Short mmCIF file of C-alpha atoms in Angstrom, two decimals:
data_model
loop_
_atom_site.label_atom_id
_atom_site.label_comp_id
_atom_site.label_asym_id
_atom_site.label_seq_id
_atom_site.Cartn_x
_atom_site.Cartn_y
_atom_site.Cartn_z
CA MET A 1 32.88 -2.64 -2.63
CA GLU A 2 35.14 -5.09 -1.50
CA TYR A 3 37.07 -5.67 -4.44
CA SER A 4 39.89 -4.56 -6.39
CA ALA A 5 39.34 -2.01 -9.31
CA THR A 6 41.59 -4.26 -10.91
CA LEU A 7 39.31 -7.05 -9.98
CA VAL A 8 36.54 -5.49 -11.46
CA ASP A 9 37.98 -4.14 -14.31
CA HIS A 10 38.59 -8.13 -15.36
CA PHE A 11 35.03 -8.36 -14.44
CA HIS A 12 33.92 -6.48 -16.56
CA HIS A 13 36.23 -5.99 -19.16
CA PRO A 14 37.49 -9.90 -19.21
CA ARG A 15 40.58 -10.33 -21.16
CA ASN A 16 40.94 -13.39 -23.82
CA ALA A 17 37.51 -14.85 -23.30
CA GLY A 18 36.27 -17.40 -25.89
CA GLU A 19 37.18 -20.35 -27.63
CA LEU A 20 40.32 -21.67 -29.93
CA ASP A 21 39.88 -23.13 -33.09
CA ASN A 22 42.44 -26.02 -32.46
CA PRO A 23 43.37 -25.98 -28.82
CA ASN A 24 45.99 -28.59 -27.94
CA ALA A 25 45.48 -28.02 -24.07
CA VAL A 26 42.46 -28.11 -22.82
CA ALA A 27 40.86 -28.75 -19.14
CA GLU A 28 37.30 -27.99 -17.50
CA GLY A 29 36.77 -27.42 -13.91
CA GLU A 30 33.81 -27.15 -11.07
CA ASN A 31 34.17 -26.50 -7.44
CA PRO A 32 31.17 -28.60 -6.87
CA ILE A 33 30.46 -26.51 -3.80
CA CYS A 34 30.00 -23.11 -5.18
CA GLY A 35 29.29 -23.87 -8.70
CA ASP A 36 31.77 -21.97 -10.24
CA THR A 37 33.02 -23.75 -13.38
CA VAL A 38 36.18 -22.64 -15.72
CA ARG A 39 37.22 -24.23 -18.92
CA ILE A 40 40.73 -23.27 -20.36
CA GLU A 41 41.91 -23.97 -23.72
CA MET A 42 45.32 -23.36 -24.72
CA SER A 43 47.82 -23.48 -27.97
CA ILE A 44 51.14 -24.65 -26.86
CA GLN A 45 53.87 -24.80 -29.58
CA ASP A 46 57.78 -25.29 -28.68
CA ASP A 47 56.74 -25.31 -25.27
CA VAL A 48 55.65 -21.95 -25.37
CA ILE A 49 51.83 -21.17 -24.70
CA THR A 50 51.37 -18.83 -27.78
CA ARG A 51 47.74 -18.33 -27.35
CA ILE A 52 44.59 -18.84 -24.31
CA ARG A 53 40.87 -18.60 -24.37
CA TRP A 54 38.85 -19.44 -21.63
CA SER A 55 35.42 -19.42 -20.21
CA ALA A 56 33.82 -19.33 -17.00
CA SER A 57 30.70 -19.13 -14.72
CA GLY A 58 30.43 -18.18 -11.16
CA CYS A 59 31.23 -14.66 -8.86
CA PRO A 60 32.99 -11.79 -10.16
CA PRO A 61 36.29 -13.59 -8.80
CA ALA A 62 36.12 -16.79 -10.54
CA ILE A 63 35.66 -14.20 -13.82
CA ALA A 64 38.17 -12.04 -12.81
CA ALA A 65 40.80 -14.74 -12.24
CA ALA A 66 40.31 -16.53 -15.26
CA SER A 67 40.92 -13.51 -16.97
CA ALA A 68 44.10 -12.16 -15.16
CA ALA A 69 45.31 -15.71 -15.31
CA SER A 70 44.70 -15.72 -19.31
CA VAL A 71 46.89 -12.47 -19.31
CA LEU A 72 49.62 -13.78 -16.98
CA LEU A 73 50.17 -17.00 -18.92
CA GLU A 74 50.08 -16.18 -22.50
CA GLY A 75 53.43 -16.39 -24.45
CA ARG A 76 55.13 -18.04 -20.77
CA THR A 77 56.90 -21.60 -21.22
CA LEU A 78 55.30 -24.31 -19.26
CA GLY A 79 57.80 -24.05 -16.75
CA ASP A 80 57.02 -20.45 -15.66
CA ALA A 81 53.30 -21.13 -16.32
CA ARG A 82 53.23 -23.96 -13.57
CA ARG A 83 54.66 -21.55 -11.12
CA ILE A 84 52.30 -19.04 -10.98
CA ASP A 85 50.97 -19.42 -7.87
CA ARG A 86 47.50 -18.40 -5.99
CA ALA A 87 50.02 -15.21 -4.70
CA ALA A 88 50.47 -13.96 -8.08
CA LEU A 89 47.30 -14.26 -9.42
CA ALA A 90 46.05 -12.52 -6.48
CA ALA A 91 48.97 -10.03 -7.42
CA ALA A 92 47.67 -9.67 -10.53
CA LEU A 93 43.93 -8.44 -9.39
CA ASP A 94 45.46 -6.10 -6.78
CA GLY A 95 44.35 -8.65 -4.23
CA LEU A 96 41.59 -11.10 -3.87
CA PRO A 97 39.56 -11.57 -0.72
CA THR A 98 40.63 -14.64 1.56
CA ARG A 99 36.95 -15.87 1.19
CA LYS A 100 37.46 -15.82 -2.47
CA ALA A 101 40.75 -17.97 -2.51
CA HIS A 102 39.04 -20.54 -3.86
CA ALA A 103 38.53 -18.65 -7.49
CA ALA A 104 42.02 -18.19 -8.15
CA THR A 105 42.72 -21.91 -7.08
CA LEU A 106 40.08 -23.37 -9.43
CA VAL A 107 41.49 -21.49 -12.53
CA LEU A 108 45.17 -22.58 -11.38
CA SER A 109 44.38 -26.21 -10.96
CA THR A 110 42.38 -26.03 -14.43
CA VAL A 111 45.18 -24.63 -16.16
CA ALA A 112 47.58 -27.50 -14.44
CA ARG A 113 45.30 -30.12 -15.34
CA ALA A 114 45.29 -28.57 -19.18
CA LEU A 115 49.49 -28.90 -19.21
CA ASP A 116 49.16 -32.26 -17.71
CA ALA A 117 47.07 -33.54 -20.48
CA TYR A 118 49.21 -31.51 -23.03
CA GLU A 119 52.50 -32.92 -21.41
CA SER A 120 51.10 -36.23 -21.36
CA GLY A 121 49.36 -36.55 -24.35
CA PRO A 122 51.15 -37.54 -28.07
CA GLN A 123 51.33 -34.16 -29.11
CA ALA A 124 53.88 -33.38 -26.42
CA MET B 1 20.51 8.44 -18.74
CA ASN B 2 23.07 7.03 -16.63
CA THR B 3 22.25 8.20 -13.42
CA SER B 4 21.66 5.53 -10.86
CA ILE B 5 18.99 3.77 -10.18
CA TYR B 6 18.04 2.62 -6.60
CA LEU B 7 16.23 -0.60 -6.50
CA ASP B 8 17.07 -1.87 -3.01
CA HIS B 9 14.16 -0.08 -0.62
CA ALA B 10 13.85 -3.26 1.24
CA ALA B 11 17.33 -2.92 2.54
CA THR B 12 16.79 0.81 3.68
CA THR B 13 14.80 3.97 2.04
CA PRO B 14 16.17 7.25 1.41
CA LEU B 15 15.33 10.09 4.25
CA ARG B 16 12.11 12.13 3.25
CA THR B 17 13.05 16.04 3.07
CA GLU B 18 9.74 16.28 5.44
CA VAL B 19 11.23 13.90 7.73
CA LEU B 20 14.67 15.65 8.07
CA GLN B 21 12.83 18.79 8.72
CA ALA B 22 10.78 17.49 11.51
CA MET B 23 14.27 16.31 13.27
CA GLU B 24 16.19 19.24 12.74
CA PRO B 25 15.37 21.52 15.71
CA PHE B 26 16.01 18.03 17.93
CA LEU B 27 19.77 17.74 16.18
CA ALA B 28 20.13 20.87 17.28
CA GLU B 29 18.72 23.63 19.49
CA ASN B 30 16.72 21.11 21.39
CA TYR B 31 19.77 18.68 23.17
CA ALA B 32 17.81 18.40 26.05
CA ASN B 33 17.66 14.91 27.50
CA PRO B 34 13.86 14.59 27.88
CA SER B 35 13.92 12.96 31.30
CA SER B 36 15.11 16.23 32.72
CA ILE B 37 12.91 18.90 34.40
CA TYR B 38 13.60 22.49 32.73
CA ARG B 39 11.57 23.56 30.10
CA LEU B 40 13.88 22.77 27.16
CA ALA B 41 13.57 19.27 28.18
CA GLN B 42 9.86 18.94 29.06
CA GLU B 43 9.42 20.08 25.15
CA ALA B 44 11.68 17.15 23.87
CA ARG B 45 9.51 15.01 26.21
CA ALA B 46 6.37 16.61 24.66
CA ALA B 47 7.88 15.85 20.89
CA LEU B 48 8.57 12.71 22.73
CA ASP B 49 4.58 12.17 23.47
CA ARG B 50 3.17 13.28 20.09
CA SER B 51 5.49 11.00 18.29
CA ARG B 52 4.25 8.48 20.55
CA ASP B 53 0.37 9.08 19.91
CA LEU B 54 1.17 9.46 16.00
CA ILE B 55 2.73 6.52 16.14
CA ALA B 56 -0.05 4.65 18.09
CA ALA B 57 -2.72 6.04 16.09
CA ALA B 58 -1.13 5.08 12.95
CA LEU B 59 -0.97 1.10 14.20
CA GLY B 60 -4.33 1.26 15.90
CA ALA B 61 -2.75 1.03 19.45
CA ARG B 62 -2.78 2.71 22.68
CA SER B 63 0.25 5.32 23.26
CA GLN B 64 1.28 3.21 26.54
CA GLU B 65 1.50 0.22 24.04
CA ILE B 66 4.48 1.67 21.91
CA ILE B 67 7.99 1.22 23.57
CA PHE B 68 10.53 2.95 21.14
CA THR B 69 14.13 1.23 20.57
CA GLY B 70 16.77 1.06 18.67
CA GLY B 71 15.50 -0.31 15.26
CA GLY B 72 13.32 -3.51 13.92
CA THR B 73 16.45 -5.99 15.35
CA GLU B 74 16.46 -4.71 18.61
CA SER B 75 12.30 -4.48 18.48
CA ASP B 76 12.49 -8.43 17.68
CA ASN B 77 15.24 -9.73 20.22
CA ALA B 78 12.99 -7.37 22.79
CA ALA B 79 10.26 -8.85 22.20
CA ILE B 80 11.29 -12.56 21.79
CA LYS B 81 13.18 -12.44 24.90
CA GLY B 82 10.76 -10.23 26.82
CA VAL B 83 8.14 -12.63 26.71
CA ALA B 84 10.39 -15.35 26.99
CA LEU B 85 12.04 -14.79 29.70
CA ALA B 86 8.70 -13.75 31.38
CA SER B 87 6.70 -16.99 30.80
CA ARG B 88 9.49 -19.38 31.88
CA GLU B 89 7.37 -20.66 34.97
CA ARG B 90 4.30 -21.15 32.46
CA GLY B 91 6.35 -23.04 29.60
CA ARG B 92 9.56 -22.94 27.58
CA HIS B 93 8.35 -23.62 23.86
CA ILE B 94 8.74 -20.67 21.25
CA VAL B 95 7.00 -21.61 17.83
CA THR B 96 8.06 -19.51 14.70
CA SER B 97 8.23 -19.89 10.48
CA ALA B 98 11.16 -21.03 8.95
CA ILE B 99 11.80 -17.52 6.31
CA GLU B 100 11.64 -15.20 9.60
CA HIS B 101 14.24 -12.40 9.58
CA HIS B 102 17.79 -13.47 11.53
CA GLY B 103 16.37 -10.78 14.62
CA VAL B 104 13.51 -13.48 15.14
CA LEU B 105 15.62 -16.58 14.90
CA HIS B 106 18.89 -15.60 16.38
CA PRO B 107 17.37 -14.89 19.62
CA ILE B 108 14.73 -17.78 19.96
CA GLU B 109 18.04 -20.04 19.23
CA GLU B 110 19.73 -18.25 21.86
CA LEU B 111 17.13 -18.77 24.14
CA VAL B 112 17.24 -22.86 23.30
CA GLU B 113 20.80 -23.23 23.78
CA CYS B 114 21.07 -20.98 26.54
CA PHE B 115 18.13 -20.60 28.37
CA GLY B 116 16.46 -24.57 28.30
CA PHE B 117 13.82 -23.21 25.53
CA GLU B 118 12.56 -25.64 22.88
CA SER B 119 11.20 -24.40 19.49
CA THR B 120 9.43 -25.47 16.36
CA ILE B 121 10.45 -24.05 13.21
CA VAL B 122 7.55 -24.23 11.09
CA PRO B 123 8.09 -24.75 7.13
CA VAL B 124 6.42 -22.63 4.58
CA ASP B 125 5.15 -23.91 1.00
CA GLN B 126 7.21 -23.22 -2.21
CA SER B 127 5.57 -19.24 -2.59
CA GLY B 128 6.72 -18.82 1.13
CA LEU B 129 3.11 -18.80 2.89
CA VAL B 130 3.01 -20.57 6.42
CA SER B 131 0.59 -23.27 6.75
CA VAL B 132 -2.08 -22.25 9.45
CA ASP B 133 -2.63 -25.64 9.96
CA ALA B 134 0.51 -26.39 10.39
CA LEU B 135 0.93 -23.53 12.73
CA GLU B 136 -1.99 -24.62 14.90
CA ALA B 137 -0.53 -28.29 14.81
CA ALA B 138 3.19 -27.04 16.40
CA LEU B 139 1.18 -25.43 19.15
CA ARG B 140 1.91 -27.33 22.65
CA HIS B 141 0.09 -26.69 26.12
CA ASP B 142 3.81 -25.16 27.41
CA THR B 143 3.84 -22.98 23.89
CA VAL B 144 4.64 -19.42 25.59
CA LEU B 145 5.00 -17.44 22.30
CA VAL B 146 4.22 -17.31 18.60
CA SER B 147 6.26 -14.98 16.06
CA VAL B 148 5.49 -14.99 12.83
CA MET B 149 6.52 -11.76 10.26
CA TRP B 150 3.90 -10.24 8.19
CA ALA B 151 5.75 -9.98 5.00
CA ASN B 152 9.10 -11.07 4.24
CA ASN B 153 11.84 -9.00 3.38
CA GLU B 154 12.84 -10.99 0.55
CA ILE B 155 10.19 -12.32 -1.11
CA GLY B 156 7.71 -10.28 0.05
CA THR B 157 5.27 -12.91 0.67
CA VAL B 158 2.29 -11.57 2.89
CA GLN B 159 1.57 -14.23 5.65
CA PRO B 160 -2.67 -14.82 6.49
CA MET B 161 -1.88 -12.72 9.63
CA GLU B 162 -5.81 -12.37 10.54
CA ALA B 163 -5.70 -16.47 10.71
CA ILE B 164 -2.63 -16.58 12.66
CA ALA B 165 -3.57 -14.02 15.42
CA ALA B 166 -6.90 -15.65 15.92
CA LEU B 167 -5.60 -19.30 16.31
CA THR B 168 -3.10 -17.50 19.21
CA LYS B 169 -5.98 -15.58 20.50
CA VAL B 170 -7.70 -18.78 21.44
CA ARG B 171 -5.26 -20.41 23.02
CA ASP B 172 -3.83 -17.63 24.64
CA ILE B 173 -0.43 -17.57 23.50
CA PRO B 174 1.30 -14.32 22.84
CA LEU B 175 1.82 -13.81 18.95
CA HIS B 176 5.03 -11.74 18.01
CA VAL B 177 4.84 -10.22 14.05
CA ASP B 178 7.84 -8.94 12.63
CA ALA B 179 6.22 -6.11 10.70
CA VAL B 180 9.31 -4.32 9.42
CA GLN B 181 8.59 -4.32 5.89
CA ALA B 182 5.05 -3.88 6.39
CA ALA B 183 4.65 -0.73 8.42
CA GLY B 184 3.72 2.02 6.31
CA THR B 185 3.26 -0.27 3.51
CA LEU B 186 0.08 -2.17 4.46
CA PRO B 187 -2.94 -1.14 6.77
CA ILE B 188 -2.17 -2.43 10.33
CA ASP B 189 -4.69 -1.86 12.51
CA LEU B 190 -3.77 -3.58 16.17
CA SER B 191 -7.06 -2.58 17.80
CA GLN B 192 -8.90 -5.37 15.30
CA VAL B 193 -6.07 -7.95 15.09
CA PRO B 194 -5.37 -9.43 18.49
CA ILE B 195 -1.73 -9.29 17.74
CA ASP B 196 -0.22 -8.40 21.37
CA LEU B 197 3.66 -7.66 20.00
CA LEU B 198 4.70 -5.63 16.39
CA SER B 199 8.19 -4.65 15.49
CA ILE B 200 8.61 -1.92 13.27
CA SER B 201 12.07 0.20 12.00
CA ALA B 202 11.54 3.60 10.64
CA HIS B 203 14.70 3.49 8.13
CA LYS B 204 12.07 0.85 6.19
CA PHE B 205 9.44 3.73 5.64
CA TYR B 206 11.51 6.73 4.84
CA GLY B 207 12.52 7.37 8.30
CA PRO B 208 16.08 7.51 9.54
CA LYS B 209 18.11 4.60 10.87
CA GLY B 210 18.97 3.36 14.41
CA VAL B 211 15.21 3.71 15.73
CA GLY B 212 12.27 1.66 15.61
CA ALA B 213 9.52 0.78 17.78
CA LEU B 214 7.79 -2.07 19.72
CA PHE B 215 4.00 -2.50 20.18
CA VAL B 216 3.32 -4.65 23.73
CA ARG B 217 -0.42 -5.04 24.05
CA GLY B 218 -1.19 -4.01 27.71
CA GLY B 219 -0.57 -7.46 29.91
CA THR B 220 1.21 -9.06 27.34
CA PRO B 221 3.97 -11.17 29.62
CA TRP B 222 7.48 -8.48 30.09
CA TRP B 223 11.34 -8.79 31.12
CA PRO B 224 13.19 -6.34 29.37
CA LEU B 225 16.34 -6.59 27.77
CA ILE B 226 17.83 -3.29 28.43
CA THR B 227 17.91 -2.60 32.06
CA GLY B 228 19.15 0.70 33.90
CA GLY B 229 16.91 3.41 33.63
CA GLY B 230 13.36 3.72 34.05
CA GLN B 231 12.54 5.36 30.57
CA GLU B 232 9.68 3.75 28.31
CA ARG B 233 8.20 3.10 31.56
CA ASN B 234 10.87 0.61 32.92
CA ARG B 235 10.35 -1.76 29.26
CA ARG B 236 13.52 -0.31 27.77
CA ALA B 237 16.05 1.52 29.81
CA GLY B 238 18.28 4.47 28.09
CA THR B 239 18.05 8.04 27.00
CA GLU B 240 15.39 8.34 24.22
CA ASN B 241 16.90 9.00 20.45
CA VAL B 242 14.58 12.50 20.15
CA ALA B 243 15.38 13.19 16.91
CA GLY B 244 14.92 9.87 16.02
CA ILE B 245 11.86 9.29 17.24
CA VAL B 246 10.07 12.17 15.90
CA GLY B 247 11.36 11.51 12.62
CA MET B 248 10.23 8.10 12.52
CA ALA B 249 6.45 9.37 13.82
CA ARG B 250 6.96 11.86 10.91
CA ALA B 251 7.56 9.13 8.57
CA LEU B 252 5.02 6.88 9.53
CA GLU B 253 2.55 9.61 9.76
CA LEU B 254 3.16 10.51 6.01
CA ARG B 255 3.53 7.07 4.72
CA VAL B 256 0.31 5.88 6.47
CA ALA B 257 -1.77 8.93 4.62
CA GLU B 258 -0.23 8.25 1.24
CA GLN B 259 -0.76 4.25 1.90
CA HIS B 260 -3.13 3.55 -0.98
CA THR B 261 -1.73 6.12 -3.85
CA ALA B 262 1.87 4.87 -2.55
CA TYR B 263 0.52 0.98 -3.11
CA GLU B 264 -0.52 1.14 -6.36
CA HIS B 265 2.34 2.98 -7.57
CA ALA B 266 4.76 0.30 -6.58
CA ARG B 267 2.53 -2.48 -7.79
CA ALA B 268 2.49 -1.20 -11.26
CA LEU B 269 6.09 -0.70 -11.39
CA ARG B 270 6.67 -3.95 -9.96
CA ASP B 271 4.50 -5.47 -11.94
CA CYS B 272 6.23 -4.08 -15.10
CA LEU B 273 8.79 -5.72 -13.77
CA PHE B 274 7.10 -9.01 -13.49
CA GLU B 275 5.86 -8.69 -17.31
CA GLN B 276 8.79 -7.38 -18.56
CA MET B 277 11.95 -9.50 -16.93
CA PRO B 278 10.38 -13.05 -17.94
CA ALA B 279 9.73 -12.19 -21.18
CA ARG B 280 13.31 -10.37 -22.23
CA ILE B 281 15.27 -13.03 -20.48
CA PRO B 282 15.08 -16.65 -21.03
CA GLY B 283 15.55 -19.14 -17.81
CA THR B 284 13.74 -16.13 -15.45
CA ARG B 285 12.01 -17.70 -12.60
CA ILE B 286 9.95 -15.66 -10.22
CA ASN B 287 10.55 -16.43 -6.31
CA GLY B 288 7.72 -16.11 -4.03
CA HIS B 289 4.19 -15.77 -4.12
CA THR B 290 2.54 -14.22 -6.72
CA GLU B 291 -0.94 -12.70 -5.07
CA SER B 292 0.38 -12.41 -1.45
CA ARG B 293 2.79 -10.19 -1.82
CA LEU B 294 4.34 -6.89 -0.90
CA PRO B 295 3.35 -4.24 -3.52
CA ASN B 296 6.89 -3.53 -4.11
CA ASN B 297 9.03 -6.82 -4.10
CA ALA B 298 9.94 -8.38 -6.83
CA ASN B 299 12.40 -11.37 -6.90
CA PHE B 300 14.01 -13.50 -9.47
CA SER B 301 16.52 -16.25 -10.69
CA PHE B 302 18.48 -16.61 -14.13
CA GLU B 303 19.48 -20.05 -15.07
CA GLY B 304 22.84 -20.28 -15.14
CA VAL B 305 24.33 -16.50 -13.60
CA HIS B 306 25.46 -16.14 -10.30
CA GLY B 307 24.00 -13.25 -8.05
CA GLU B 308 26.89 -11.58 -7.10
CA SER B 309 27.94 -11.29 -10.69
CA LEU B 310 25.11 -10.13 -11.33
CA LEU B 311 24.92 -7.23 -8.60
CA VAL B 312 28.39 -6.48 -9.22
CA ALA B 313 27.80 -5.80 -12.68
CA LEU B 314 24.51 -3.63 -11.57
CA ASP B 315 26.55 -1.45 -9.72
CA VAL B 316 28.74 -0.79 -12.14
CA ALA B 317 25.62 0.12 -14.25
CA GLY B 318 24.18 2.32 -11.51
CA ILE B 319 21.98 -0.22 -10.45
CA MET B 320 21.60 -1.07 -6.61
CA ALA B 321 19.98 -4.01 -6.03
CA SER B 322 20.29 -7.30 -3.53
CA SER B 323 20.81 -10.91 -3.97
CA GLY B 324 19.77 -13.91 -1.38
CA SER B 325 22.98 -15.96 -1.97
CA ALA B 326 26.71 -15.38 -0.81
CA CYS B 327 29.64 -17.33 -2.28
CA THR B 328 32.16 -17.42 0.63
CA SER B 329 35.01 -19.58 1.03
CA GLY B 330 33.95 -21.66 -1.56
CA SER B 331 30.36 -23.03 -0.88
CA VAL B 332 27.29 -20.73 -2.21
CA GLU B 333 25.01 -20.05 0.95
CA PRO B 334 21.32 -19.34 -0.52
CA SER B 335 19.65 -17.53 1.66
CA HIS B 336 17.62 -19.69 4.72
CA VAL B 337 14.20 -18.05 2.66
CA LEU B 338 15.37 -19.16 -0.42
CA ARG B 339 16.25 -22.52 1.20
CA ALA B 340 12.77 -22.88 3.39
CA LEU B 341 11.23 -22.22 -0.42
CA GLY B 342 13.03 -25.34 -1.94
CA VAL B 343 14.53 -23.42 -4.55
CA PRO B 344 17.25 -25.46 -5.60
CA ASN B 345 20.67 -23.87 -4.45
CA SER B 346 21.74 -23.97 -8.53
CA VAL B 347 18.77 -21.51 -9.33
CA ALA B 348 19.16 -19.79 -5.54
CA GLN B 349 22.38 -18.70 -6.59
CA GLY B 350 21.06 -16.53 -9.39
CA SER B 351 18.89 -14.78 -7.02
CA LEU B 352 18.23 -10.39 -7.67
CA ARG B 353 15.95 -8.98 -5.37
CA LEU B 354 14.33 -5.27 -6.24
CA THR B 355 12.51 -3.38 -4.84
CA VAL B 356 10.66 -0.61 -5.37
CA GLY B 357 10.18 2.83 -3.87
CA ARG B 358 8.07 6.13 -3.78
CA ASP B 359 10.52 7.83 -6.23
CA ASN B 360 11.19 5.43 -9.40
CA THR B 361 9.45 5.85 -12.54
CA GLN B 362 8.44 3.35 -15.16
CA GLU B 363 11.15 4.42 -17.40
CA GLN B 364 13.50 3.48 -14.69
CA MET B 365 11.52 -0.37 -14.49
CA GLU B 366 12.39 -0.35 -18.33
CA ARG B 367 15.89 0.82 -17.90
CA ALA B 368 16.36 -2.06 -15.31
CA VAL B 369 14.95 -4.86 -17.51
CA GLU B 370 17.22 -4.03 -20.41
CA VAL B 371 20.58 -3.16 -18.16
CA VAL B 372 19.84 -6.83 -16.57
CA ALA B 373 18.73 -8.22 -19.57
CA GLY B 374 22.10 -7.17 -21.01
CA ILE B 375 24.53 -8.79 -18.08
CA VAL B 376 22.37 -11.92 -18.21
CA GLU B 377 23.55 -12.40 -21.55
CA ARG B 378 27.22 -11.32 -21.17
CA LEU B 379 27.66 -13.81 -17.95
CA ARG B 380 25.89 -16.47 -20.33
CA ARG B 381 28.20 -15.63 -23.12
CA LEU B 382 30.89 -15.63 -21.13
CA ALA B 383 30.13 -19.65 -19.38
CA PRO B 384 31.57 -22.76 -20.29
CA VAL B 385 29.34 -25.08 -22.70
CA SER B 386 30.23 -28.06 -20.41
CA GLY B 387 30.96 -31.69 -22.25
CA ARG B 388 33.21 -30.17 -24.36
CA ALA B 389 36.84 -30.76 -22.61
#
């Protein structure tokens, strides 16, 4: 199989999947060409992502990237969270095939939009 | 309980023990080149001749009409290019269907791009059937070849070959048929159906990989694809794959002998999938024709589920299957077959092909349905419910 054991493990045993009761940072993203969709929900307190949940639909890398990103993001300050890039997410998956890089891009851009929405909103 | 289940027989089939036994002498003690003159070589030559006779008999052909090749794709290429290049003075128009294997479509594209040919791709209906009327309308005075597959590899749709052959016969246009999926499974009698060229591949009927055959009816225009030796009566150069050919002949002989029972066995298992999958999983769609279809082929789409995710999860659960779409560089590319059927991309991306074989059991079908149902439920639970953002 072309995917790393770590990626398959995230796909098969996703971490932090689901919803939060009262998230204060939410965004949904879609790749209109391939149909992958992801929704990110976060609880942010004192500039720290205290909880994160996600839902995703698409190919295995899209689901695995959402799962691995949630592990990387939980407990981070917003500044640290924004510094997580595609390479860091691919590393957390023990590699992501180049042709599947769009899965990581979708997840990270959705996270960035959730953070943007939070920082521009009244709760920031 | 956790042993693996192989449901990808349209991709390839396991080598039968009897076939391996038939091949073994030509993999070991008899290594001779059948074109040589000593006794060992003549034994290899005799094995080739016997194999040719067996394959011809299984197809209702004459032995001299069988050319051994390196597989189904080579057979398709040799047929398309062989007839087209030999017929250039007569015309440069080729007719084919929208759901052919790439082994047919790509050489036709090559003839169009590099050799000044024109092609007409005849559409299919939503079940994958080629319209004989549309095919007839596509024929021109300069049409030199028609190529239509007997049965489709993805959706299993079986084409009305007799009607198509009657059409081309009347107009004296050579007809090539890719029978890679049909051979061994459906009865083929070339003494009765006026097909001019027919491709088969050994590994699709429990024979070895890397070997196939092409039937070329006597008198069909021919230009050899591979040159550099006089083998196969100057129609395909290269030292013959003796062990592979012996294995192919034995495999086809066995498959034809058990054709009726194998057909019923496959159909019963496939129908179990057709019955149970939609009952167990809401939002299940069956792709392809319900009647005019290979007995071992099931092709489903599950609303809201990505085919590749399904395959990876199935693999973890020990079930080997295939899908008709691939998500590459951010774009889902549904197979040209599902596209030709008019299946929407969102549905095509969730397609799953299950093709059963002689070793599969009813219990395996039931387990497969349960496993697929569990995976589809899990993937759907992970999906966002849109409109909440």
